[in-house]
Each structure stands twice: as C-alpha cells, then as structure tokens.
PDB file of C-alpha atoms in Angstrom:
ATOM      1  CA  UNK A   1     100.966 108.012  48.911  1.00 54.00           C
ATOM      2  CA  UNK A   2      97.583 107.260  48.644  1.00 48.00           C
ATOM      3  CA  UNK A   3      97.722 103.649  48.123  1.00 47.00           C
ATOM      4  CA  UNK A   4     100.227 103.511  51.562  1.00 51.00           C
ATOM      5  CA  UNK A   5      97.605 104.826  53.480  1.00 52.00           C
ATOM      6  CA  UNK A   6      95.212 102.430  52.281  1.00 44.00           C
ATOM      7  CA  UNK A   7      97.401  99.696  52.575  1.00 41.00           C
ATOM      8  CA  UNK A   8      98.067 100.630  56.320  1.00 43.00           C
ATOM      9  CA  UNK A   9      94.380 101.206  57.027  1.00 46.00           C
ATOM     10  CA  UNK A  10      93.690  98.374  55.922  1.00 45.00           C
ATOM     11  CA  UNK A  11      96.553  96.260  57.893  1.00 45.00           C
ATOM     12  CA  UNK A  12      95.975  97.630  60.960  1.00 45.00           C
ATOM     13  CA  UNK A  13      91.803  97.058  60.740  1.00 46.00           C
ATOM     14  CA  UNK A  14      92.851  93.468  60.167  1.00 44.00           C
ATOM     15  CA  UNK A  15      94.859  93.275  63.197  1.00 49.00           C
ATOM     16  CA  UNK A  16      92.606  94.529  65.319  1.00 48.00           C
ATOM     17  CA  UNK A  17      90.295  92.489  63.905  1.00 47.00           C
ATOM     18  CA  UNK A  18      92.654  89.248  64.918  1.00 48.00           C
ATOM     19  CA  UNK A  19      93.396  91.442  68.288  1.00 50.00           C
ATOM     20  CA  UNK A  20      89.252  91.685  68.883  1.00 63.00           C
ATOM     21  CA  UNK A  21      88.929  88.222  68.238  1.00 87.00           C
ATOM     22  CA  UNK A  22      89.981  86.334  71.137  1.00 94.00           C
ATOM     23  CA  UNK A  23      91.504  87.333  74.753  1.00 96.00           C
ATOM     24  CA  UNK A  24      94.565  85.227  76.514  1.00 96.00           C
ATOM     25  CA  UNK A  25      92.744  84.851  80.091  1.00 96.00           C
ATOM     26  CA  UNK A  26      95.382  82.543  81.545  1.00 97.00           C
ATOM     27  CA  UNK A  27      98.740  80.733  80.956  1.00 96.00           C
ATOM     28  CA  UNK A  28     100.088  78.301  83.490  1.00 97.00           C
ATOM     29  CA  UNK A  29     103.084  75.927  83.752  1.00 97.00           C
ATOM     30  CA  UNK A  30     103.032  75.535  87.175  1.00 98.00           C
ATOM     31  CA  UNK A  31     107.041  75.974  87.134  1.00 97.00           C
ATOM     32  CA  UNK A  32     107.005  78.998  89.778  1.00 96.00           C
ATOM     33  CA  UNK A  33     105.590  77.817  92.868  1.00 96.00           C
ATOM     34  CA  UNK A  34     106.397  79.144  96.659  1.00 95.00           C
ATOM     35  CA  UNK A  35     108.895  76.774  97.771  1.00 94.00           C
ATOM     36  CA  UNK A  36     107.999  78.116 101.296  1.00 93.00           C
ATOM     37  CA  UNK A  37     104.433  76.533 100.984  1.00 94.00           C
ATOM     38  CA  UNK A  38     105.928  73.600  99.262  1.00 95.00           C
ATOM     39  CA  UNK A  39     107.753  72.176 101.611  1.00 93.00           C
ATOM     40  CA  UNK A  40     105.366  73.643 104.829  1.00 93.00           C
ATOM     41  CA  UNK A  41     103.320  69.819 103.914  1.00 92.00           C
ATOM     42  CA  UNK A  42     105.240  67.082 101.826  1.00 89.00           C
ATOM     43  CA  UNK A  43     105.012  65.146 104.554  1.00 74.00           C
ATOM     44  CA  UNK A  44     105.227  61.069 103.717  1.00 68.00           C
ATOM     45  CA  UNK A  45     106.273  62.513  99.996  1.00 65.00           C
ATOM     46  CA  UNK A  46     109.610  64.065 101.055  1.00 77.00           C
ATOM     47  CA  UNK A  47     110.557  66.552  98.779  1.00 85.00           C
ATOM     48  CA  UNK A  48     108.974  65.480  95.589  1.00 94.00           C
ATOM     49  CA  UNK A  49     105.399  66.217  96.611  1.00 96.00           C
ATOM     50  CA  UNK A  50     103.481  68.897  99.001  1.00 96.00           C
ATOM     51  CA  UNK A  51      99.303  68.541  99.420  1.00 95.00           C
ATOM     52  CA  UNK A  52      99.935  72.372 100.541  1.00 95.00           C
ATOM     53  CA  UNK A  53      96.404  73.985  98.860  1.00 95.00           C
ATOM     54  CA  UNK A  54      97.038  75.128  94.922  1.00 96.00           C
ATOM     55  CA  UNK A  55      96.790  78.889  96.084  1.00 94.00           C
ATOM     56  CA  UNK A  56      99.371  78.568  98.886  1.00 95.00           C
ATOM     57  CA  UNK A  57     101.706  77.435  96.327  1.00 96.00           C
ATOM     58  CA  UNK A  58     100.593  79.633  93.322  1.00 96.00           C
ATOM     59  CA  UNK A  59      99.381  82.397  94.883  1.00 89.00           C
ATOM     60  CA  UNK A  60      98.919  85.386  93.275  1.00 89.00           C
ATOM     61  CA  UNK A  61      99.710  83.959  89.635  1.00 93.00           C
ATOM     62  CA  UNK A  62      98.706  86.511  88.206  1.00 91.00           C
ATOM     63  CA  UNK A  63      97.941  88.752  90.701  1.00 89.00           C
ATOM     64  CA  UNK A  64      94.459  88.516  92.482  1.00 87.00           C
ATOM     65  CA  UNK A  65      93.761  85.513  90.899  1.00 93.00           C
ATOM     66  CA  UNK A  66      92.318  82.292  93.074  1.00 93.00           C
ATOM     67  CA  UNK A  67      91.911  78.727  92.892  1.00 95.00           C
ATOM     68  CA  UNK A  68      88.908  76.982  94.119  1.00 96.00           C
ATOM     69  CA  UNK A  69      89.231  73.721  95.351  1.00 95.00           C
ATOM     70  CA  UNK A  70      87.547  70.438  96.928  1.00 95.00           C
ATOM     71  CA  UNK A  71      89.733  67.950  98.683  1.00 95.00           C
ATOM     72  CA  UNK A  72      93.405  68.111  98.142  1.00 92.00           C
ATOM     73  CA  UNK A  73      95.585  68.996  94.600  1.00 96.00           C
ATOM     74  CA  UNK A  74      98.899  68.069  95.028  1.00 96.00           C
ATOM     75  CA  UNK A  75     101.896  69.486  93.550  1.00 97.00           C
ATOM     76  CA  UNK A  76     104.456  66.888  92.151  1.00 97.00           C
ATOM     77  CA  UNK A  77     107.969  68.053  91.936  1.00 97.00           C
ATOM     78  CA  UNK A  78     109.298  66.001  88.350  1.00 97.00           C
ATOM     79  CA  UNK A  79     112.648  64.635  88.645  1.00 95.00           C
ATOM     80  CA  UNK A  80     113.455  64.467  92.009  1.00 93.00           C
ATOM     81  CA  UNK A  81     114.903  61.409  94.360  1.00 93.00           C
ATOM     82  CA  UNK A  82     112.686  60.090  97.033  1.00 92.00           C
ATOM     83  CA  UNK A  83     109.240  58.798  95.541  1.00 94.00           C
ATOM     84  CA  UNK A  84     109.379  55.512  94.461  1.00 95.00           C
ATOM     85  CA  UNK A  85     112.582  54.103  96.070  1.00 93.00           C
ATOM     86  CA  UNK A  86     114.492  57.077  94.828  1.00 94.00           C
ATOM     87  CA  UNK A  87     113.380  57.210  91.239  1.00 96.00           C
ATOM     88  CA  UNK A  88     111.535  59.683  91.354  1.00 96.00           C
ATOM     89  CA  UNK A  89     108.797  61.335  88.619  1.00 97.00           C
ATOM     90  CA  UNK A  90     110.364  60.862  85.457  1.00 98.00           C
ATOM     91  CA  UNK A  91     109.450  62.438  82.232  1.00 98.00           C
ATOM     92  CA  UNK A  92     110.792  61.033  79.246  1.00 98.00           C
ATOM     93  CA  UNK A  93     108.739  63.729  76.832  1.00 98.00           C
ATOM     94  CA  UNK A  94     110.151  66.606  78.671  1.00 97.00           C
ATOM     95  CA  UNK A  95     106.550  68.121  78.697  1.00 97.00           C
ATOM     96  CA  UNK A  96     106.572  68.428  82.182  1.00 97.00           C
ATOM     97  CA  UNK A  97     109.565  71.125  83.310  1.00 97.00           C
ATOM     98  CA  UNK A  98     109.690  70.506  87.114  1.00 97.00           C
ATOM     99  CA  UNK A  99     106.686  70.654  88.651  1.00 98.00           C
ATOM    100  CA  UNK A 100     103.069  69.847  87.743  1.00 98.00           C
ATOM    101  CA  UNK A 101      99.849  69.445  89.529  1.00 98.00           C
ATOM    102  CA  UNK A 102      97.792  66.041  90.341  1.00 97.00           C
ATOM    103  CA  UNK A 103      94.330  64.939  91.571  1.00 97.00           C
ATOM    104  CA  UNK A 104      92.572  61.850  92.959  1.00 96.00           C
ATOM    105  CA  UNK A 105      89.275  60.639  90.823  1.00 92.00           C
ATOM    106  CA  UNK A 106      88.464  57.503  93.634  1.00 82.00           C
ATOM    107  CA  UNK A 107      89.641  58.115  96.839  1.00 80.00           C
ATOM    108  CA  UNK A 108      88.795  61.627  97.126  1.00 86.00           C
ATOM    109  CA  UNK A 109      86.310  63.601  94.645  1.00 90.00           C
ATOM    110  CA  UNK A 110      89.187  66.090  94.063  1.00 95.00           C
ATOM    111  CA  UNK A 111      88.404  69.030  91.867  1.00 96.00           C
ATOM    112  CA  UNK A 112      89.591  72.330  90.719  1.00 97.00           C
ATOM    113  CA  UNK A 113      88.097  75.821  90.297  1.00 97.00           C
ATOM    114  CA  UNK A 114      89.342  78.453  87.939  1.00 97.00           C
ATOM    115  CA  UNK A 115      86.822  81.242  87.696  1.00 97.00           C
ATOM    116  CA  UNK A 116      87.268  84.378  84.583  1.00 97.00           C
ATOM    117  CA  UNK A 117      85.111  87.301  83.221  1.00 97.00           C
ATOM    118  CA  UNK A 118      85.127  86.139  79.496  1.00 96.00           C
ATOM    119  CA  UNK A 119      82.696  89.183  78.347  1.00 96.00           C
ATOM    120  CA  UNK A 120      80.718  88.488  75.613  1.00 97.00           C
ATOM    121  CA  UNK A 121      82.644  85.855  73.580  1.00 98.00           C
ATOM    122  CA  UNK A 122      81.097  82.534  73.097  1.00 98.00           C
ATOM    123  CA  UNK A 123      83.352  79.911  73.620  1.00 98.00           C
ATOM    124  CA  UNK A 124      86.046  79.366  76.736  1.00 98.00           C
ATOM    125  CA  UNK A 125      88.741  77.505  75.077  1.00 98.00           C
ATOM    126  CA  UNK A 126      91.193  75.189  77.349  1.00 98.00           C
ATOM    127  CA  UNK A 127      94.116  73.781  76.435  1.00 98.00           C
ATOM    128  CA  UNK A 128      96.439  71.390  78.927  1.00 98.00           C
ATOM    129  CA  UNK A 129      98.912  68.423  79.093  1.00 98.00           C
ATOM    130  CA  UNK A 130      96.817  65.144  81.092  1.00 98.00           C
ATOM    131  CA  UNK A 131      98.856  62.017  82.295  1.00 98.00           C
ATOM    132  CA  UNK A 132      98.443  59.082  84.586  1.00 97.00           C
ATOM    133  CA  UNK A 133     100.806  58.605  87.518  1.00 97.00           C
ATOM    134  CA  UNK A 134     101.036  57.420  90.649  1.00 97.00           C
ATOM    135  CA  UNK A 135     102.112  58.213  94.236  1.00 96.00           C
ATOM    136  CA  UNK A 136     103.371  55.432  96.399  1.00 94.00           C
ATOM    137  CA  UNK A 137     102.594  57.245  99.651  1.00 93.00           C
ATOM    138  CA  UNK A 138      99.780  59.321 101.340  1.00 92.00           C
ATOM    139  CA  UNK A 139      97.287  55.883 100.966  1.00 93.00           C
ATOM    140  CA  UNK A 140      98.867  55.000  97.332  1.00 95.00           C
ATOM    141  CA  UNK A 141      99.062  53.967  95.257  1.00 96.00           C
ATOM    142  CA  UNK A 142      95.814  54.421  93.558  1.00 96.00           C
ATOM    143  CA  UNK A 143      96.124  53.702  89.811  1.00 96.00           C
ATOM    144  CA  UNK A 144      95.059  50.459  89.700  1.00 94.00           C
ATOM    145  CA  UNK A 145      97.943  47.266  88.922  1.00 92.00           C
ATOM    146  CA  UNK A 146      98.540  47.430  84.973  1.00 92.00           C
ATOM    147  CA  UNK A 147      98.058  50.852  84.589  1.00 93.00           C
ATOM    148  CA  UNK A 148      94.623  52.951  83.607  1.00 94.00           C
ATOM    149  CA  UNK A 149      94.204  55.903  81.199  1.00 96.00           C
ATOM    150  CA  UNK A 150      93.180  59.046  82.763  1.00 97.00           C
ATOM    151  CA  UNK A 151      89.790  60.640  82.174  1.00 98.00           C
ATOM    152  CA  UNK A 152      88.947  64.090  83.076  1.00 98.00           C
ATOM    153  CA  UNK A 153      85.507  66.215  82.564  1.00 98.00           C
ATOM    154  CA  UNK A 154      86.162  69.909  82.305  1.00 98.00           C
ATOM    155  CA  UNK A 155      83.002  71.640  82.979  1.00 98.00           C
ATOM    156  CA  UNK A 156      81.619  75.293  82.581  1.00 98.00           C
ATOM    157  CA  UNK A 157      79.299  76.648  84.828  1.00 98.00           C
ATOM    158  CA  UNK A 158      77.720  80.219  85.067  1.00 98.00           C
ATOM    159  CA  UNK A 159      78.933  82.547  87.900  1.00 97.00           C
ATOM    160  CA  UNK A 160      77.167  85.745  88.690  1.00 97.00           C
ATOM    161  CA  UNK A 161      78.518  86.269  91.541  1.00 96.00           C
ATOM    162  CA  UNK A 162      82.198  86.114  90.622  1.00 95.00           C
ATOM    163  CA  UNK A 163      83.621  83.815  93.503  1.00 95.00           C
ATOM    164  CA  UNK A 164      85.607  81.496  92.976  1.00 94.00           C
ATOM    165  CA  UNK A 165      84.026  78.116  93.113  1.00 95.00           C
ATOM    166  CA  UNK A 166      83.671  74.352  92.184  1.00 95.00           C
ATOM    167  CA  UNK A 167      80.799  74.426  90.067  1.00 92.00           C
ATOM    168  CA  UNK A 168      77.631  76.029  92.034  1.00 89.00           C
ATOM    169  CA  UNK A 169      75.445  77.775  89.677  1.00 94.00           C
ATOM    170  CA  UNK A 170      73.767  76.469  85.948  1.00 98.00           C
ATOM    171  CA  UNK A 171      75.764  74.036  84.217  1.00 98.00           C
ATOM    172  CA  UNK A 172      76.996  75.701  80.863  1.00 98.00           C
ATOM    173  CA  UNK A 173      78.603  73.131  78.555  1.00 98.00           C
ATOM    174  CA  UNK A 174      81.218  70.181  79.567  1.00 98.00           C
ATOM    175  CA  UNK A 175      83.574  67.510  77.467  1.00 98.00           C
ATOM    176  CA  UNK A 176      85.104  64.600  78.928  1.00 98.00           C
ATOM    177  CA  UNK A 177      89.161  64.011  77.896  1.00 98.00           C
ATOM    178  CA  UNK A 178      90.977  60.844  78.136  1.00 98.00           C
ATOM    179  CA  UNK A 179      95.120  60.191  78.019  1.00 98.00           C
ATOM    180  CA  UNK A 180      96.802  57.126  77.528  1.00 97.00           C
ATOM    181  CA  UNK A 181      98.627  54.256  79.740  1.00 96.00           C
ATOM    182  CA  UNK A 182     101.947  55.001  81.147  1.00 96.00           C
ATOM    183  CA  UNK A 183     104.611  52.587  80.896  1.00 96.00           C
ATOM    184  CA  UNK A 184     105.431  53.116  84.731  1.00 97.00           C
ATOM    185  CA  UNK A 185     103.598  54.504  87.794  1.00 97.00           C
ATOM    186  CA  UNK A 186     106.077  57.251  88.489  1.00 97.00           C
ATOM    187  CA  UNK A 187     106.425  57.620  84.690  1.00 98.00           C
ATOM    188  CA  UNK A 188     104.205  60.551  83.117  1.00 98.00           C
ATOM    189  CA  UNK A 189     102.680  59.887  79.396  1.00 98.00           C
ATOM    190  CA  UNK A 190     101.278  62.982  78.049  1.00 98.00           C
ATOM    191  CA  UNK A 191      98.265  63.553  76.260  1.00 98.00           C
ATOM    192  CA  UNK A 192      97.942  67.376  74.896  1.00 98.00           C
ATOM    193  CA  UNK A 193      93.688  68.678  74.293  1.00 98.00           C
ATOM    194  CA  UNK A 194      92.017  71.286  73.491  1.00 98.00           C
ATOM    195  CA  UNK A 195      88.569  72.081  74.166  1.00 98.00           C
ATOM    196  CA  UNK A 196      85.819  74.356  73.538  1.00 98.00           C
ATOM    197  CA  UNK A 197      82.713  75.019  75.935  1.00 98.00           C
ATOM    198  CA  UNK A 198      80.206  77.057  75.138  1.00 98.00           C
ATOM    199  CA  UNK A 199      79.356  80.273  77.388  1.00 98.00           C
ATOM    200  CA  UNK A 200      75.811  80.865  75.803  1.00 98.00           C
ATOM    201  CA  UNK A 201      73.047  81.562  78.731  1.00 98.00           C
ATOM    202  CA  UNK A 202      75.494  82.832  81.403  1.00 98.00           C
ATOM    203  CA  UNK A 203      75.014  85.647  83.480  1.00 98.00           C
ATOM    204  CA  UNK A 204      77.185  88.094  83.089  1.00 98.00           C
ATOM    205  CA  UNK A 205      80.460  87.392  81.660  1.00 98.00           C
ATOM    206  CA  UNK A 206      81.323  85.263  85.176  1.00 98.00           C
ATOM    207  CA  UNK A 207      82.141  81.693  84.680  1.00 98.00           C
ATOM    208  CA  UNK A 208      84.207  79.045  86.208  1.00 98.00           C
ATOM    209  CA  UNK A 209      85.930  75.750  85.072  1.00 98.00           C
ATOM    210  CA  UNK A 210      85.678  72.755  86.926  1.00 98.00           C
ATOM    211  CA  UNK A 211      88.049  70.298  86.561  1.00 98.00           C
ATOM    212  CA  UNK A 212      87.027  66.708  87.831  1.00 97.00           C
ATOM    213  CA  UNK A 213      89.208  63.869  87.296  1.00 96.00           C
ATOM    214  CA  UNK A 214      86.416  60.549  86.576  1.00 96.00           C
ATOM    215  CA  UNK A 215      88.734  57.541  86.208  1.00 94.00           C
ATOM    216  CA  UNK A 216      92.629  56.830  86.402  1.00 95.00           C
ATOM    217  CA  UNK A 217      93.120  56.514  90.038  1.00 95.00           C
ATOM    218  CA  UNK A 218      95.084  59.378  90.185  1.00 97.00           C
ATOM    219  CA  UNK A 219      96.432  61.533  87.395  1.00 98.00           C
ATOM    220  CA  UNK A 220      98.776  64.865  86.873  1.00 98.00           C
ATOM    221  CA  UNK A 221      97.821  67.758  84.900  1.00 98.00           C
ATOM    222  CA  UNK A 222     100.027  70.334  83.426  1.00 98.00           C
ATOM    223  CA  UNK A 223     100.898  73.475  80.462  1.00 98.00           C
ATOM    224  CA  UNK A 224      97.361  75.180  80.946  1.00 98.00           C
ATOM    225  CA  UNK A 225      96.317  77.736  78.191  1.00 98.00           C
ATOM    226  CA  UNK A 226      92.739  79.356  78.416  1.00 98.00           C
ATOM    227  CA  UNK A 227      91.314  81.946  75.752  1.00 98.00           C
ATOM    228  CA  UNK A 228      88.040  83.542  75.021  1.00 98.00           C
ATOM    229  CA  UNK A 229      87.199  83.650  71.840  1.00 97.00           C
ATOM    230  CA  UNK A 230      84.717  83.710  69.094  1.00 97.00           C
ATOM    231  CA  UNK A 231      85.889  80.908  67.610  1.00 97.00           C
ATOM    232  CA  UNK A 232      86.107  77.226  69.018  1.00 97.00           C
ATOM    233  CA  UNK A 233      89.535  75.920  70.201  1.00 97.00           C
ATOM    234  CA  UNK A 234      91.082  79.157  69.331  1.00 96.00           C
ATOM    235  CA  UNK A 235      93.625  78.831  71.853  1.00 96.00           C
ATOM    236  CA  UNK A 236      95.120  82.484  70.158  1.00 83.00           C
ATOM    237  CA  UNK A 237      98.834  80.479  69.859  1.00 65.00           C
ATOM    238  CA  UNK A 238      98.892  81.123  65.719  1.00 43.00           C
ATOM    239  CA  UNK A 239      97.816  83.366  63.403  1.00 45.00           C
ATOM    240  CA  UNK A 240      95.074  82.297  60.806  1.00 41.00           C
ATOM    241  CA  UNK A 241      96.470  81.170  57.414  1.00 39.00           C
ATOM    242  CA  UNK A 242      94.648  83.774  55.310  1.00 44.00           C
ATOM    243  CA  UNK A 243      94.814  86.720  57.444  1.00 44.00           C
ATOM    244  CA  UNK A 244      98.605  85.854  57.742  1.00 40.00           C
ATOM    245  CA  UNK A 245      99.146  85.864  54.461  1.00 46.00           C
ATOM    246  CA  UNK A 246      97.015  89.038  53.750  1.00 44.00           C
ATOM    247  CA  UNK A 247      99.283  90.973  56.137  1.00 44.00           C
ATOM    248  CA  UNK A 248     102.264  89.612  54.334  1.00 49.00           C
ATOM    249  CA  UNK A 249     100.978  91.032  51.005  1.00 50.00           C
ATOM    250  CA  UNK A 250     100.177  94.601  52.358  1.00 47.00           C
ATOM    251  CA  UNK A 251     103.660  94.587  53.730  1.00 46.00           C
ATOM    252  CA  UNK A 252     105.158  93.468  50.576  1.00 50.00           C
ATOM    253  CA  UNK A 253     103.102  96.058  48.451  1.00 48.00           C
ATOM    254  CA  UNK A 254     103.595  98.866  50.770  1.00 42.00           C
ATOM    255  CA  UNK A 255     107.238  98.059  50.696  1.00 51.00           C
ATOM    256  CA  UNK A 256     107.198  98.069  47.118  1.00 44.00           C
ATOM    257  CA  UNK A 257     105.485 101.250  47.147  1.00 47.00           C
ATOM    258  CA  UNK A 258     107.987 103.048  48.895  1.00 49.00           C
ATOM    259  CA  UNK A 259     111.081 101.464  47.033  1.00 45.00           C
ATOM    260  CA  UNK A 260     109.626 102.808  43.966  1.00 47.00           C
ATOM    261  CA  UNK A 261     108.950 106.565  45.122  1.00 48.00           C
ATOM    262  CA  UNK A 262     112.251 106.354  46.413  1.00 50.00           C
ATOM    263  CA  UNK A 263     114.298 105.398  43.184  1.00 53.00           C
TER     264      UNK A 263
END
C-alpha cells in the first residue's frame, strides 16, 4: 500500500511537471471561416478567394481573440473551380484541408499580428505549413515566371500594452523561414517549421508575432501551432521520451502491485 502511494505521488508530480512545462496558446487550421464574410469581397477571385480582413472571417477563434493586420491577407479557398481557368488551388500533399491564408511580400508590405500573454516562460514556439502560390487576379500574378521559394521572418516584439498590433514596441527575437519551389502557380508545395523566439526582456508577459512575408511574390500560410514553453520548439504535440517511459514503469509497477495483493 505504501509503495502505491508512492508510485502515484510520484506519477502525478511528473505530470504536472510535463503539464507546468509548456501552455497550448493557439491552434489554427483556418478550416472554419464565416462564409458570410467570405464571400461579402472575392470580388475578381470568384469564389476561391475573399481579401475580406482575417478577423471578419475568423472572428472570434477562440473567443476574444484578434488579428492585427497591415494591408490585405487573403483567404484562399483550396480546391475550388474558377482561379486559374478553372483549375483552381490544388494540393497534391493534402496539407492544406480547404482553406488557407496568403500574403503579398512586393506589392504590398502585408503582415500579420497575433498578440498572447505567455507569462513567464522563455521561449514562444511557432509552428506552421509555408508555400508559394500564386493568384492570377487582383494585379497577379506576382510570383515571378519560373517560380520563387517563399521567405518569411516571424518576429517577436514586446507588448505592454496588450493590443493587438504589427510590431510597435522593442524587438524581442526573430528567424527568417524559407519553403521550396512549386511545380505550378496555383499548385501549393509545403514546407512544415518550427521556431523558437526568445521572450527574455519583455514587459509583462504581452507579446505579439509578426509575420512578414520578405521574398516569393506572394505565398500561403497554413496549420498554425503556438506554445509557451520552457523549452525551445516545444510545440507540446509529444510527450518526452524519458518522462514517457517513466510513467509507463510506475503504471506497470503499480499494476503489479495490486495484482499481487489481490492473488
């Protein structure tokens, strides 16, 4: 009896422990948007495309949360029948579901805001799906003829105030990211990353990630994942190795334990 309780203490101080170490702060595939604000501005894109702002579409995902944006971020419908001649966005990896987001890097500074409270952990970890594509309307296309890999910078800055923003206060830590050539315009080619930035020297738990598309014409971005956590690129998907394995032995022992009181 004693050893069970041991064995449980000690199981559930590792899993809080795990728990402690890292927080999910936000999960998005983009696959839920307002069809209502959708279609209120595809305009020249039909049906496969609306330049409606990211909060009109995803308001409210979860609730009370806000994008921040500069220009226009488009969302792309994948799959559907009237960009490019009828073909459509195609995505041969199936990464995509049916809808993902996209940005300009040349003909507009496009940019997107996501602003957190990450307490006192150290790093923001990011992950996300990057791929080139094109639009052949609204000015485009804008990926230049053969094709050019994508190349984002994902910045963290301080925010003291909380607002949602672009990027206004101290520059914490930023990493630039770069996908790979498509084989077609309307054709995504996805790249998966994760990232780390460091939160040392902000304020007070307030921070925001800026994400700034820097070459590729125009890109689409996709599957985001964003945990604070102690550890770098702990994106909090799967359990360490070791502490994994520990709780599999106290389960095994304290299942032994009570097989052999019981027989």
């Amino acid at each position: 009896m004693k050893l069970n309780r041991i064995l449980l203490a000690a199981m559930l101080a590792l899993s809080a422990t795990a728990t402690q170490a890292s927080v999910l702060l936000y999960s998005q595939n983009f696959e839920n948007p307002d069809l209502v604000a959708f279609n209120a501005n595809t305009g020249f894109g039909g049906k496969d495309a609306s330049f409606s702002s990211v909060n009109d579409i995803y308001a409210n995902q979860p609730a009370g949360f806000t994008f921040a944006q500069q220009w226009t971020v488009e969302t792309l419908r994948v799959g559907g029948s009237q960009a490019w001649g009828g073909a459509g966005f195609q995505d041969p990896q199936s990464r995509a579901g049916s809808y993902v987001i996209g940005m300009l890097s040349s003909a507009n500074d496009d940019r997107l805001g996501l602003s957190f409270n990450i307490g006192a952990y150290k790093f923001f970890n990011f992950q996300l799906d990057i791929s080139s594509i094109d639009l052949d309307f609204w000015g485009g296309p804008f990926v230049p003829t053969g094709g050019l890999a994508p190349s984002f910078r994902l910045s963290l800055y301080d925010n003291p105030t909380g607002v949602a923003n672009v990027g206004t206060a101290t520059l914490l830590d930023s990493v630039d990211i770069t996908g790979v050539l498509s084989s077609a315009p309307n054709v995504f080619n996805w790249t998966n990353h994760i990232v780390g930035l460091n939160t040392t020297g902000n304020t007070n738990g307030n921070v925001t990630l800026v994400i700034d598309e820097l070459v590729g014409g125009y890109s689409a971005l996709d599957n985001f994942r964003i945990v604070a956590s102690d550890t770098q690129g702990d994106v909090g998907q799967v359990p360490e190795p070791a502490a994994l394995a520990l709780l599999g032995m106290g389960m095994a022992a304290l299942g032994l334990s009570r097989r052999r009181r019981h027989a």
